[in-house]
PDB file of C-alpha atoms and ligand atoms in Angstrom:
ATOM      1  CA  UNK A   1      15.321  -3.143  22.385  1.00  0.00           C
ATOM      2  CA  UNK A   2      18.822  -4.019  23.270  1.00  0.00           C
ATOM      3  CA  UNK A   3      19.169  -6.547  20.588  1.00  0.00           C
ATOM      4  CA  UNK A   4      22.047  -6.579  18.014  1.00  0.00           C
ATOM      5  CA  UNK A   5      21.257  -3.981  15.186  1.00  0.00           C
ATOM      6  CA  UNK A   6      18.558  -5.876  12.594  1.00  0.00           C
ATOM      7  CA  UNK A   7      20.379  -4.104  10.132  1.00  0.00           C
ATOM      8  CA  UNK A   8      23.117  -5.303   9.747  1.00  0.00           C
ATOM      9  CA  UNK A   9      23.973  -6.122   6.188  1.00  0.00           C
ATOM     10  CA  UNK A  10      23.641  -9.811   5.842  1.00  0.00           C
ATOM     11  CA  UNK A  11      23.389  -9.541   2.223  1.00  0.00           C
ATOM     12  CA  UNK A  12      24.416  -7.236  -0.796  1.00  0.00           C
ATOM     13  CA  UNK A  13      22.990  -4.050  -1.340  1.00  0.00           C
ATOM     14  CA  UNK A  14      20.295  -4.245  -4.041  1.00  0.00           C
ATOM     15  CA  UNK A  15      20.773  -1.225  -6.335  1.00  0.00           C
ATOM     16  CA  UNK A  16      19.721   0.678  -9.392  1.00  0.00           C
ATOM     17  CA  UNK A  17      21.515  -0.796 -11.817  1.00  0.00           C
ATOM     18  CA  UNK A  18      21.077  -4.440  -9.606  1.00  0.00           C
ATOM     19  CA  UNK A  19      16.899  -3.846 -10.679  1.00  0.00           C
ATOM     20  CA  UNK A  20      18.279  -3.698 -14.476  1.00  0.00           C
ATOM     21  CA  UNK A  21      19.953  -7.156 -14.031  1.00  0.00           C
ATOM     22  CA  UNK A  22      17.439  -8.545 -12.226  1.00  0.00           C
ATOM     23  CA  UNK A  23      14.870  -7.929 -14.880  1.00  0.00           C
ATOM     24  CA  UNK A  24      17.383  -9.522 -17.478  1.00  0.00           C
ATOM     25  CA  UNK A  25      17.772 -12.685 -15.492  1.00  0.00           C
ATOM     26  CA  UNK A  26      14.056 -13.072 -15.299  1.00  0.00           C
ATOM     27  CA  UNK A  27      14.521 -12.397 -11.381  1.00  0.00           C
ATOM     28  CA  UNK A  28      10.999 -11.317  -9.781  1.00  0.00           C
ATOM     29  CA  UNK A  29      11.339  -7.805  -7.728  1.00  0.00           C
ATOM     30  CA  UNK A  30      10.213  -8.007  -4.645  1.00  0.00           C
ATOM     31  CA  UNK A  31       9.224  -4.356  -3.017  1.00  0.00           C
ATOM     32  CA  UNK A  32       7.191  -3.530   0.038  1.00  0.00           C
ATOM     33  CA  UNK A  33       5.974  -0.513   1.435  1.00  0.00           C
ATOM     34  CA  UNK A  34       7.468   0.348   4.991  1.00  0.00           C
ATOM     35  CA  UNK A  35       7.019   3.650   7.276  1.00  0.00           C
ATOM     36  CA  UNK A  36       8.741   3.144  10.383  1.00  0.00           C
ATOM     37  CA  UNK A  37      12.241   2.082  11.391  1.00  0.00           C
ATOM     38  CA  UNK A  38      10.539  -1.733  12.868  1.00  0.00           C
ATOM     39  CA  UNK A  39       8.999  -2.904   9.929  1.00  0.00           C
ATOM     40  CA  UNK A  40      11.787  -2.058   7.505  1.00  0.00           C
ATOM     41  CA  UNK A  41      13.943  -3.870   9.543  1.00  0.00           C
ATOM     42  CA  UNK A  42      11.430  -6.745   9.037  1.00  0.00           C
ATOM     43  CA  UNK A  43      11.844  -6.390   5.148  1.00  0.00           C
ATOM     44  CA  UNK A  44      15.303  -6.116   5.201  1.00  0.00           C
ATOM     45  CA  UNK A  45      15.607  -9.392   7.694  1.00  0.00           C
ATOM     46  CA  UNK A  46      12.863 -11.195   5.032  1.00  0.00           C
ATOM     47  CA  UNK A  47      15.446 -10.336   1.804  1.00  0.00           C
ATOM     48  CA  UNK A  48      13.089  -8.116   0.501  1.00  0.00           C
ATOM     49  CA  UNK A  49      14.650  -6.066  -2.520  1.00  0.00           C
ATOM     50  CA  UNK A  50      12.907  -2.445  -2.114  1.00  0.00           C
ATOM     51  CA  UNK A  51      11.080  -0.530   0.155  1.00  0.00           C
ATOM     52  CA  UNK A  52       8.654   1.733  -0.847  1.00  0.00           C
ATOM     53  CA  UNK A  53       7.723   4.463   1.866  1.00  0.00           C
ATOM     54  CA  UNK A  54       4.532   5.531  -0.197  1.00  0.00           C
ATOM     55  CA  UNK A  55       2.163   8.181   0.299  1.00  0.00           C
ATOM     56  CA  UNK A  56      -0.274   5.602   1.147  1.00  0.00           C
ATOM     57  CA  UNK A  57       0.885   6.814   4.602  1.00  0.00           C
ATOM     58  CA  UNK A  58      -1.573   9.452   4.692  1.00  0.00           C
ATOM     59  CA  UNK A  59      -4.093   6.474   4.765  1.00  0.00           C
ATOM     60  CA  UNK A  60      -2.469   3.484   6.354  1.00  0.00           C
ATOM     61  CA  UNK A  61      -0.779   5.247   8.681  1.00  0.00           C
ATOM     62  CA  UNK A  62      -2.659   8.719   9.154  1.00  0.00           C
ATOM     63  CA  UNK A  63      -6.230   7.574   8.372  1.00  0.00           C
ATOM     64  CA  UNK A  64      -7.111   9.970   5.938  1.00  0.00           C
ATOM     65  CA  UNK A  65      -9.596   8.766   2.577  1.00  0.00           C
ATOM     66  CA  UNK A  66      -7.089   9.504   0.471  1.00  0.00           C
ATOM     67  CA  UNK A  67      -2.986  10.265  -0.221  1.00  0.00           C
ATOM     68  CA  UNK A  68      -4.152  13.955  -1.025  1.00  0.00           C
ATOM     69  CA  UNK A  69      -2.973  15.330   2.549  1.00  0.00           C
ATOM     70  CA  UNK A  70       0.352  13.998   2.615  1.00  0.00           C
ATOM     71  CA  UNK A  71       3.161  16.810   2.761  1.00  0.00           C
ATOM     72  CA  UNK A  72       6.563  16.583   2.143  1.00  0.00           C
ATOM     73  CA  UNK A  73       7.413  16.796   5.338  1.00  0.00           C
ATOM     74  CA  UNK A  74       5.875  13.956   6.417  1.00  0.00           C
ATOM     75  CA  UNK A  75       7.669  12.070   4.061  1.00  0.00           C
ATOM     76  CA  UNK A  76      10.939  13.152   4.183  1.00  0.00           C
ATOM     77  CA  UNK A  77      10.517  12.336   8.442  1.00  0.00           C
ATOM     78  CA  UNK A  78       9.148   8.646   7.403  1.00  0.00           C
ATOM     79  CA  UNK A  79      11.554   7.846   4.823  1.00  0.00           C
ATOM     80  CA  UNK A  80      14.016   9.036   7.165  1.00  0.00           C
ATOM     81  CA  UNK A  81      12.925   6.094   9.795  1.00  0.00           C
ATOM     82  CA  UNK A  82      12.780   3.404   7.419  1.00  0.00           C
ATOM     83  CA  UNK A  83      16.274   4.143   6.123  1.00  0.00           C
ATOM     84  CA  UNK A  84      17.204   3.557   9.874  1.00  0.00           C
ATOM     85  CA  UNK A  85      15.832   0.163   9.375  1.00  0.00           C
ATOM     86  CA  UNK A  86      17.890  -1.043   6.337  1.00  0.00           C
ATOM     87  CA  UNK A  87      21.029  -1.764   4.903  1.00  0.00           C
ATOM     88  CA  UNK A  88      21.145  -3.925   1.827  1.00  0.00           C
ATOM     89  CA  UNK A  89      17.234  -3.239   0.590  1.00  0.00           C
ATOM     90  CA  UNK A  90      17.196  -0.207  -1.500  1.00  0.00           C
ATOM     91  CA  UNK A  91      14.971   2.538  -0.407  1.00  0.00           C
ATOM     92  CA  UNK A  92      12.460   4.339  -2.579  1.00  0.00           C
ATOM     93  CA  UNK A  93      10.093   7.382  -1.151  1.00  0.00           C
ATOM     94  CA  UNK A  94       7.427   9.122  -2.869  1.00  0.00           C
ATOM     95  CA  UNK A  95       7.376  12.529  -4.244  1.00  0.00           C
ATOM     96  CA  UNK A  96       3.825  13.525  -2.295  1.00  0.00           C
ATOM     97  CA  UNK A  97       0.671  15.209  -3.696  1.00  0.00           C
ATOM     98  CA  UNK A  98       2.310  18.530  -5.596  1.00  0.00           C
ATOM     99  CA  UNK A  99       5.410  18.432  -4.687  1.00  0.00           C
ATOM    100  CA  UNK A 100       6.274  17.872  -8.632  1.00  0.00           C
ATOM    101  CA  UNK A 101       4.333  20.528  -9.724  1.00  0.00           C
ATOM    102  CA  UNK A 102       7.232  22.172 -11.212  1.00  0.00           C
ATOM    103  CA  UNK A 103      10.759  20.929 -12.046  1.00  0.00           C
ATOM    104  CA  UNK A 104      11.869  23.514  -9.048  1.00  0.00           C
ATOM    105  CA  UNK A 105       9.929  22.170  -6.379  1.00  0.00           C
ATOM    106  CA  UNK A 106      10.659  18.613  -7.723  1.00  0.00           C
ATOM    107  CA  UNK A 107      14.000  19.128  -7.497  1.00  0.00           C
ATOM    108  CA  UNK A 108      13.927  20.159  -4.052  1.00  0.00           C
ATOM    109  CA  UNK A 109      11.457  18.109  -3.036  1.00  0.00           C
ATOM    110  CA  UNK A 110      13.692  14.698  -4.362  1.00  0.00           C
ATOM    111  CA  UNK A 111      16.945  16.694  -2.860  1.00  0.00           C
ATOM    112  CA  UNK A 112      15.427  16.213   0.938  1.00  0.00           C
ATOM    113  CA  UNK A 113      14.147  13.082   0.367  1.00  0.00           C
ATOM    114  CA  UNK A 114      17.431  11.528  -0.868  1.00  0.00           C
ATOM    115  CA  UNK A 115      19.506  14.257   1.437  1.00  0.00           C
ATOM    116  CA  UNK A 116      17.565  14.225   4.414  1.00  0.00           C
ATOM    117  CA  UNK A 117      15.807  11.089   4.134  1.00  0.00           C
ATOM    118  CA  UNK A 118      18.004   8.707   2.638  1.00  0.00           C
ATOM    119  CA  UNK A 119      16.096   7.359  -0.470  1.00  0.00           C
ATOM    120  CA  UNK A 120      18.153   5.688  -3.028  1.00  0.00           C
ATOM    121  CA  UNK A 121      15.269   6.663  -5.590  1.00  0.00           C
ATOM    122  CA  UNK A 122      12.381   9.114  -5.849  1.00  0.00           C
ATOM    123  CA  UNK A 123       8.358   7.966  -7.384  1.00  0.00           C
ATOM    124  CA  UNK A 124       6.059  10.163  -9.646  1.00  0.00           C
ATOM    125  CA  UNK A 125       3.166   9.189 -10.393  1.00  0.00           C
ATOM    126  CA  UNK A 126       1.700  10.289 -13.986  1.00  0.00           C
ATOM    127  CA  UNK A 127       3.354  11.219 -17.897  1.00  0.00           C
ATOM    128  CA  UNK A 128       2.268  14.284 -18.083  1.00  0.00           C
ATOM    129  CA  UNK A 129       4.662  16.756 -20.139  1.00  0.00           C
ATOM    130  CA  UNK A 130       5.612  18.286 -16.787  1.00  0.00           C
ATOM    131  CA  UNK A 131       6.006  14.981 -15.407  1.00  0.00           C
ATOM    132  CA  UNK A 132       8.182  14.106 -17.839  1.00  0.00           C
ATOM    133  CA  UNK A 133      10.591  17.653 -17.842  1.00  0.00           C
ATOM    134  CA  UNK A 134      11.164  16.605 -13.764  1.00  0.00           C
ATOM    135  CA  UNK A 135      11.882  13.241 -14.191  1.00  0.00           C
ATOM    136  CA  UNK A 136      15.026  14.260 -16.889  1.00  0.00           C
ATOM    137  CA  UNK A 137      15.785  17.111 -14.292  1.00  0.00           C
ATOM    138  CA  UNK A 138      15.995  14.745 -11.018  1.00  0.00           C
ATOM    139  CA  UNK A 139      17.939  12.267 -13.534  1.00  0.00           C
ATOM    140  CA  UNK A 140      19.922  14.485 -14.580  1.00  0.00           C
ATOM    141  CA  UNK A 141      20.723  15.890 -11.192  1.00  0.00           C
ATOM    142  CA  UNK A 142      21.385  11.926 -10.317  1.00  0.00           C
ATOM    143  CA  UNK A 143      18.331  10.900  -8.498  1.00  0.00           C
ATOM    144  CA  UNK A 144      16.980   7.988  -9.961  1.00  0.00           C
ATOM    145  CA  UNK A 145      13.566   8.183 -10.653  1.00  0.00           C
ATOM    146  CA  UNK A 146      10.781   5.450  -9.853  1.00  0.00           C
ATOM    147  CA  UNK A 147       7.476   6.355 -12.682  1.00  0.00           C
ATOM    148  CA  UNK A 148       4.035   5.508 -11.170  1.00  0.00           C
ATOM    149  CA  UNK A 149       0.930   4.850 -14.169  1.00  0.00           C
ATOM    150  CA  UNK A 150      -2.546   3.086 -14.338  1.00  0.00           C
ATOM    151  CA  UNK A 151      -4.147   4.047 -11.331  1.00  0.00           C
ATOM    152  CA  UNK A 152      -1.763   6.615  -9.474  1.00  0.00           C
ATOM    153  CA  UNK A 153      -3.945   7.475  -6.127  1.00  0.00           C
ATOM    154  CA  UNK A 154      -3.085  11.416  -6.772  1.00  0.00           C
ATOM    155  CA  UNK A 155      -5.209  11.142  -9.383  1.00  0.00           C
ATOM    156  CA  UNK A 156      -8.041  10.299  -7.302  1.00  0.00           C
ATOM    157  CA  UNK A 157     -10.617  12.860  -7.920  1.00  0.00           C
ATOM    158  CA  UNK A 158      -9.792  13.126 -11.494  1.00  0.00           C
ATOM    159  CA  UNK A 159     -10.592   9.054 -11.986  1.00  0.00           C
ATOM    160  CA  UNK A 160     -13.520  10.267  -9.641  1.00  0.00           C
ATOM    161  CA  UNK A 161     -12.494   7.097  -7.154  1.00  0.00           C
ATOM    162  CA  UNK A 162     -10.074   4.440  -7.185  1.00  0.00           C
ATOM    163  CA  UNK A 163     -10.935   2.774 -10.659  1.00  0.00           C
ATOM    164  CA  UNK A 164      -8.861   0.297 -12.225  1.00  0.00           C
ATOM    165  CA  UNK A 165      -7.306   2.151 -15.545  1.00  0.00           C
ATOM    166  CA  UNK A 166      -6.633   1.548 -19.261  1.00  0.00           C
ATOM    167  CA  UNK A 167      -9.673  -0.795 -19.541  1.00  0.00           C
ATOM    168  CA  UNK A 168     -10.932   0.356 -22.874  1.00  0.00           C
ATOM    169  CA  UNK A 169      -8.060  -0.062 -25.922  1.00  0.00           C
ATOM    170  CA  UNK A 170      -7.840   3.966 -26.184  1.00  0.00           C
ATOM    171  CA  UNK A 171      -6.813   4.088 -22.721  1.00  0.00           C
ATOM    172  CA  UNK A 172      -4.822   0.799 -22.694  1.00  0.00           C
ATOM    173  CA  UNK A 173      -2.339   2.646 -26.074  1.00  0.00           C
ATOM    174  CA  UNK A 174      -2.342   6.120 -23.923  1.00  0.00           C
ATOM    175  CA  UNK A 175      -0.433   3.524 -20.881  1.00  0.00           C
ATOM    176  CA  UNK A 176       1.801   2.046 -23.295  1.00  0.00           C
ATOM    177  CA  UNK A 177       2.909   5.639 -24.818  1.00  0.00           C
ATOM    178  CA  UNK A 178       3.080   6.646 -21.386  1.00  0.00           C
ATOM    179  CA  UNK A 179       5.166   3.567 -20.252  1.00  0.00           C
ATOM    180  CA  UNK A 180       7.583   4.509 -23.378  1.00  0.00           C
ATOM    181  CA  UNK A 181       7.837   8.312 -22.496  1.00  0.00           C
ATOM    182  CA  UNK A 182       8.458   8.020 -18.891  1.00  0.00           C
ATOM    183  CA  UNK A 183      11.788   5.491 -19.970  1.00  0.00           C
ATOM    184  CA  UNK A 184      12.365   7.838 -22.149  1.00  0.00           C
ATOM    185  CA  UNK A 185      13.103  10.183 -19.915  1.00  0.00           C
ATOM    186  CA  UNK A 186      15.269   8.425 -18.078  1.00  0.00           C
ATOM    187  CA  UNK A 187      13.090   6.460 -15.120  1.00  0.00           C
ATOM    188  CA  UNK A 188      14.626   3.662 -13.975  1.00  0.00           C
ATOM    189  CA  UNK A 189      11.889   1.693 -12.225  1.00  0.00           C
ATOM    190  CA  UNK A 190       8.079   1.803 -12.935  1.00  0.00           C
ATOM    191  CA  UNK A 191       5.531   0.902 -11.044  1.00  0.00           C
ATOM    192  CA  UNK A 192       2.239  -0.126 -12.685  1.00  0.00           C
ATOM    193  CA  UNK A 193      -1.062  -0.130 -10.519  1.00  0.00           C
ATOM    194  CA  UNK A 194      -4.831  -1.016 -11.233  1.00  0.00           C
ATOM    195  CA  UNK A 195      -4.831  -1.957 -14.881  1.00  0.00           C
ATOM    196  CA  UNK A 196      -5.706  -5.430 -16.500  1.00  0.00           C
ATOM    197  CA  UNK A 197      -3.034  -8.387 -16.725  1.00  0.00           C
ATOM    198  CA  UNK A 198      -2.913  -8.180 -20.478  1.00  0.00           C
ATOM    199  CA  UNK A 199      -1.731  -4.515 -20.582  1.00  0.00           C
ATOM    200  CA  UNK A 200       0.917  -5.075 -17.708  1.00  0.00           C
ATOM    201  CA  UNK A 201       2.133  -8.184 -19.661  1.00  0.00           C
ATOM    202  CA  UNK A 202       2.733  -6.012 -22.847  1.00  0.00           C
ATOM    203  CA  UNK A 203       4.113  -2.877 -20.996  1.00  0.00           C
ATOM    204  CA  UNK A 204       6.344  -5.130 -19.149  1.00  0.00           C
ATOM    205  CA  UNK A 205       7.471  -6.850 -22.443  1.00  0.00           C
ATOM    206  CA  UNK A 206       7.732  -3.445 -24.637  1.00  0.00           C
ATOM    207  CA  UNK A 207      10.355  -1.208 -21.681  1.00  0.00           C
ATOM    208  CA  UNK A 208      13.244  -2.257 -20.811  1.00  0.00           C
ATOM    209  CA  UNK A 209      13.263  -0.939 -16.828  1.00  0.00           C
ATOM    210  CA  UNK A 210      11.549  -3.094 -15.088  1.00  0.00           C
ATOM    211  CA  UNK A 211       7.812  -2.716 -14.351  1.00  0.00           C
ATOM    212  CA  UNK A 212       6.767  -3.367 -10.452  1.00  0.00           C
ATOM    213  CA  UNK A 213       2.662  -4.528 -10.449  1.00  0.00           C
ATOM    214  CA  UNK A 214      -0.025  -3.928  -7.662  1.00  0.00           C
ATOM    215  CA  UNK A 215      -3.032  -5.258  -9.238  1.00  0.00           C
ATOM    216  CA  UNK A 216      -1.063  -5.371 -12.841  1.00  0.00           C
ATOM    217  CA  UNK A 217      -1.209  -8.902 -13.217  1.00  0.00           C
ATOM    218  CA  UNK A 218       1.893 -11.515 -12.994  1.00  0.00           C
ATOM    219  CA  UNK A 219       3.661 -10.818 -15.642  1.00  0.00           C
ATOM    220  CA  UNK A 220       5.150  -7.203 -14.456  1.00  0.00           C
ATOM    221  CA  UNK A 221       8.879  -7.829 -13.359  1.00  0.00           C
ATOM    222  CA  UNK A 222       8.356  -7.364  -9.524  1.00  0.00           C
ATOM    223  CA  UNK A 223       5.155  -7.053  -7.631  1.00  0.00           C
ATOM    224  CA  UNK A 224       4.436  -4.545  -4.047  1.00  0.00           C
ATOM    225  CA  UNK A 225       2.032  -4.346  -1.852  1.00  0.00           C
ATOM    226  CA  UNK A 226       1.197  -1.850   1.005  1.00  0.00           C
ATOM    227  CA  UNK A 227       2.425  -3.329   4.213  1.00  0.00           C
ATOM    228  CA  UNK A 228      -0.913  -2.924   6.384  1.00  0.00           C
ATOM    229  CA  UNK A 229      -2.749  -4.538   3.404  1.00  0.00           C
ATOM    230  CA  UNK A 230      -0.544  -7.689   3.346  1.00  0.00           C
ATOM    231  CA  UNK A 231      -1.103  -7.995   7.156  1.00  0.00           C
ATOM    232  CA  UNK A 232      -4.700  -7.866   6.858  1.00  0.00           C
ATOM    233  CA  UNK A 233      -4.313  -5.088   9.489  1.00  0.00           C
ATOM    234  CA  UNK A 234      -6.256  -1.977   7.063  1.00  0.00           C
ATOM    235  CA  UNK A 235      -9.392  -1.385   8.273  1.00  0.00           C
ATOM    236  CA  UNK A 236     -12.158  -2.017   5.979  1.00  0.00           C
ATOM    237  CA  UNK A 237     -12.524  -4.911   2.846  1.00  0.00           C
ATOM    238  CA  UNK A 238      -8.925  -6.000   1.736  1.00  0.00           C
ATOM    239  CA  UNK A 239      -8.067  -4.600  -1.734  1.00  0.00           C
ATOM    240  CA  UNK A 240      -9.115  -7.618  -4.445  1.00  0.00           C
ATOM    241  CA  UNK A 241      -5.199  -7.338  -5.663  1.00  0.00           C
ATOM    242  CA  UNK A 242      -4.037  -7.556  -2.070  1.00  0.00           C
ATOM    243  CA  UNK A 243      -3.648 -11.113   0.301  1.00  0.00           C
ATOM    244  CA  UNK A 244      -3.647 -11.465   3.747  1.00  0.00           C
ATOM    245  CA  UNK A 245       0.250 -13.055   3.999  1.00  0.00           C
ATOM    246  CA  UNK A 246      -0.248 -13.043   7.911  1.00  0.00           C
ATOM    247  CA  UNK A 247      -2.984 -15.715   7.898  1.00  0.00           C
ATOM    248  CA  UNK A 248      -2.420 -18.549   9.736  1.00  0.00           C
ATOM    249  CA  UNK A 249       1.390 -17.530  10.324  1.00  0.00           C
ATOM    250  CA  UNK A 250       2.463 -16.456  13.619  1.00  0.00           C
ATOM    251  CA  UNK A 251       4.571 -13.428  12.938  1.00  0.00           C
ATOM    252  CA  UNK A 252       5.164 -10.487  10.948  1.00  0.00           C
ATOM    253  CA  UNK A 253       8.830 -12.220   9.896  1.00  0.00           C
ATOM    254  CA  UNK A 254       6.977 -14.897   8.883  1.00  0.00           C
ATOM    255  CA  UNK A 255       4.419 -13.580   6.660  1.00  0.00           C
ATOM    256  CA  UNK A 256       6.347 -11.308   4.791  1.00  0.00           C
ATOM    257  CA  UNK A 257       9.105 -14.102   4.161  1.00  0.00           C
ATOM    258  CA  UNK A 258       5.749 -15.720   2.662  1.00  0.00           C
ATOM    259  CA  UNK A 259       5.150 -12.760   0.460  1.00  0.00           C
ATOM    260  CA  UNK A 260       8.492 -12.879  -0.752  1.00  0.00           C
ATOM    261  CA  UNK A 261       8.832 -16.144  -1.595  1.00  0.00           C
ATOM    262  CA  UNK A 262       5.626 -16.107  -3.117  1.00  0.00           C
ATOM    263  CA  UNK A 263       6.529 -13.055  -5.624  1.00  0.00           C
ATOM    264  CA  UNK A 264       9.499 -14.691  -6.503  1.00  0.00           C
ATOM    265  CA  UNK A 265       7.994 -18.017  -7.512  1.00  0.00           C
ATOM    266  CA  UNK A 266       5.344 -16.567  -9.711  1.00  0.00           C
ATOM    267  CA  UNK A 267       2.814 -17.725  -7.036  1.00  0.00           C
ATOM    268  CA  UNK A 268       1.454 -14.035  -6.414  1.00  0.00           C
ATOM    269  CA  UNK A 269      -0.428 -12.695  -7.393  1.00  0.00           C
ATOM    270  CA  UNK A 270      -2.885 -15.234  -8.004  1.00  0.00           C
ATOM    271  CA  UNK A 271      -5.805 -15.126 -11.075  1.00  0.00           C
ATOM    272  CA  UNK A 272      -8.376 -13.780  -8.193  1.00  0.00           C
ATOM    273  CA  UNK A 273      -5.780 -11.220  -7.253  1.00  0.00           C
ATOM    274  CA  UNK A 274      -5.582  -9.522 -10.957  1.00  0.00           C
ATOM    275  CA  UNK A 275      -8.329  -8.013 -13.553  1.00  0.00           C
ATOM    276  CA  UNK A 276      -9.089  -8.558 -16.883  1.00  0.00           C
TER     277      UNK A 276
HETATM  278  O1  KIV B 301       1.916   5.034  -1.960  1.00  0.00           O
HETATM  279  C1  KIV B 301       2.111   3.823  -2.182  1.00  0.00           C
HETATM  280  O2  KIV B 301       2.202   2.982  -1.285  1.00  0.00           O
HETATM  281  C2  KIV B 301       2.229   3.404  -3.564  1.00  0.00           C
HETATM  282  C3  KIV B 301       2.086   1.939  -3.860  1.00  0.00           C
HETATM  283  C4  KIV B 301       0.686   1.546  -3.726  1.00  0.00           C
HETATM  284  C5  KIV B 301       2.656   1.588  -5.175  1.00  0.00           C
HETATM  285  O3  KIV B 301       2.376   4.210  -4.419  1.00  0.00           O
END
């Protein structure tokens, strides 16, 4: 408890326009979801480049079925602990279930989370013309914005369940316009979840942000996985685009060190970790 601060900078600060170089470079992305002030200071001690505190709270962390009841409350407090637990990792929180319902709410919604909580970078999940209006807005109003497509979990009852996305080509050319409108205007980041390797491999190829997969294949410019899933510590069968990093390793350091090292080799995810 006593123990010198874990965060510390030991490194330097990854940053917005650090993700842009990194995808140049060819440098995998390494990003992690955290939700307390412990476990980011066990990314930021493991090098990892972002943490994500995701609405996946509302599940991993507050055992709902889905990341419908998350408020933004809840997130601005969590965000607010992780950002305890860093220094050089840059921290991204998620704009929760409504909360970009209108560029007004947006806007105050990504003002506490970067006031208040201390993210370096807000998520949205969808393209949708509103979508699009609040990511310009928050850009505009410099918050950099993190875009969310494929399977976005808000869009749960909609997909009616947590199917894997733009299997069938109609779907697959609706990601890729989506992909192009959401750099358009103006996201710096975007995550791509639950859609077959071939489509993250030509989204990746066609933006120029980088492109972050969960269950997107290896070709997307960074990978990230929810925390409790890489553990093996969610209750229930692990996710087929997740891996249990903390199998026979004897610490939480030690597994997400693994993680990392595997993202950044091109070792993870594996062909049984992706869809086709
Ligand atoms: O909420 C979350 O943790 C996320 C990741 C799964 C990308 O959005």
């Amino acid at each position: 408890m006593y123990a010198q601060k874990a965060n510390a900078p030991t490194r330097k600060a990854v940053t917005v326009p650090s993700l842009r170089a990194m995808k140049a470079d060819g440098r995998r992305i390494v990003m992690l979801t955290a939700y307390d002030a412990s476990f980011a200071a066990q990314l930021e001690l493991a090098g990892v480049d972002v943490a994500l505190v995701g609405d996946s709270l509302g599940m991993v962390i507050q055992g709902h079925a889905s990341t419908l009841p998350v408020t933004l409350d809840h997130m601005v407090y969590h965000t607010s602990l992780v950002a305890r637990g860093l220094s050089a990792t840059l921290l991204v929180a998620d704009l929760p279930f409504m909360a970009d319902r209108d560029v007004p709410h947006a806007l105050e919604a990504g003002a506490r989370l970067v006031g208040e909580g201390g993210a370096a970078m807000v998520k949205i999940e969808g393209a949708a013309p509103h979508v699009l209006e609040i990511i310009t807005a928050l850009v505009e109003r410099v918050i950099p914005v993190c875009a969310h497509l494929g399977l976005t979990p808000q869009s749960v009852h909609k997909f009616g369940g947590f199917r894997i996305q733009g299997r069938e080509q109609e779907a697959a050319e609706q990601l890729v316009a989506q992909a192009k409108a959401v750099e358009a205007a103006g996201a710096s980041l975007l995550v791509l979840e639950g859609i077959p390797t071939a489509l993250g491999e030509r989204i990746t190829r066609t933006v120029s942000i980088p492109t972050i997969g969960i269950g997107a294949g290896p070709h997307c410019d960074g990978q990230v996985l929810v925390i409790h899933d890489m553990l093996g510590i969610t209750p229930g069968k692990r996710p087929k685009f997740s891996k249990d990093f903390l199998a026979g390793r004897d610490s939480v350091a030690a597994a997400i060190a693994a993680y990392a090292e595997d993202v950044r080799k091109g070792i993870f995810p594996a062909p049984e970790h992706c869809f086709d």
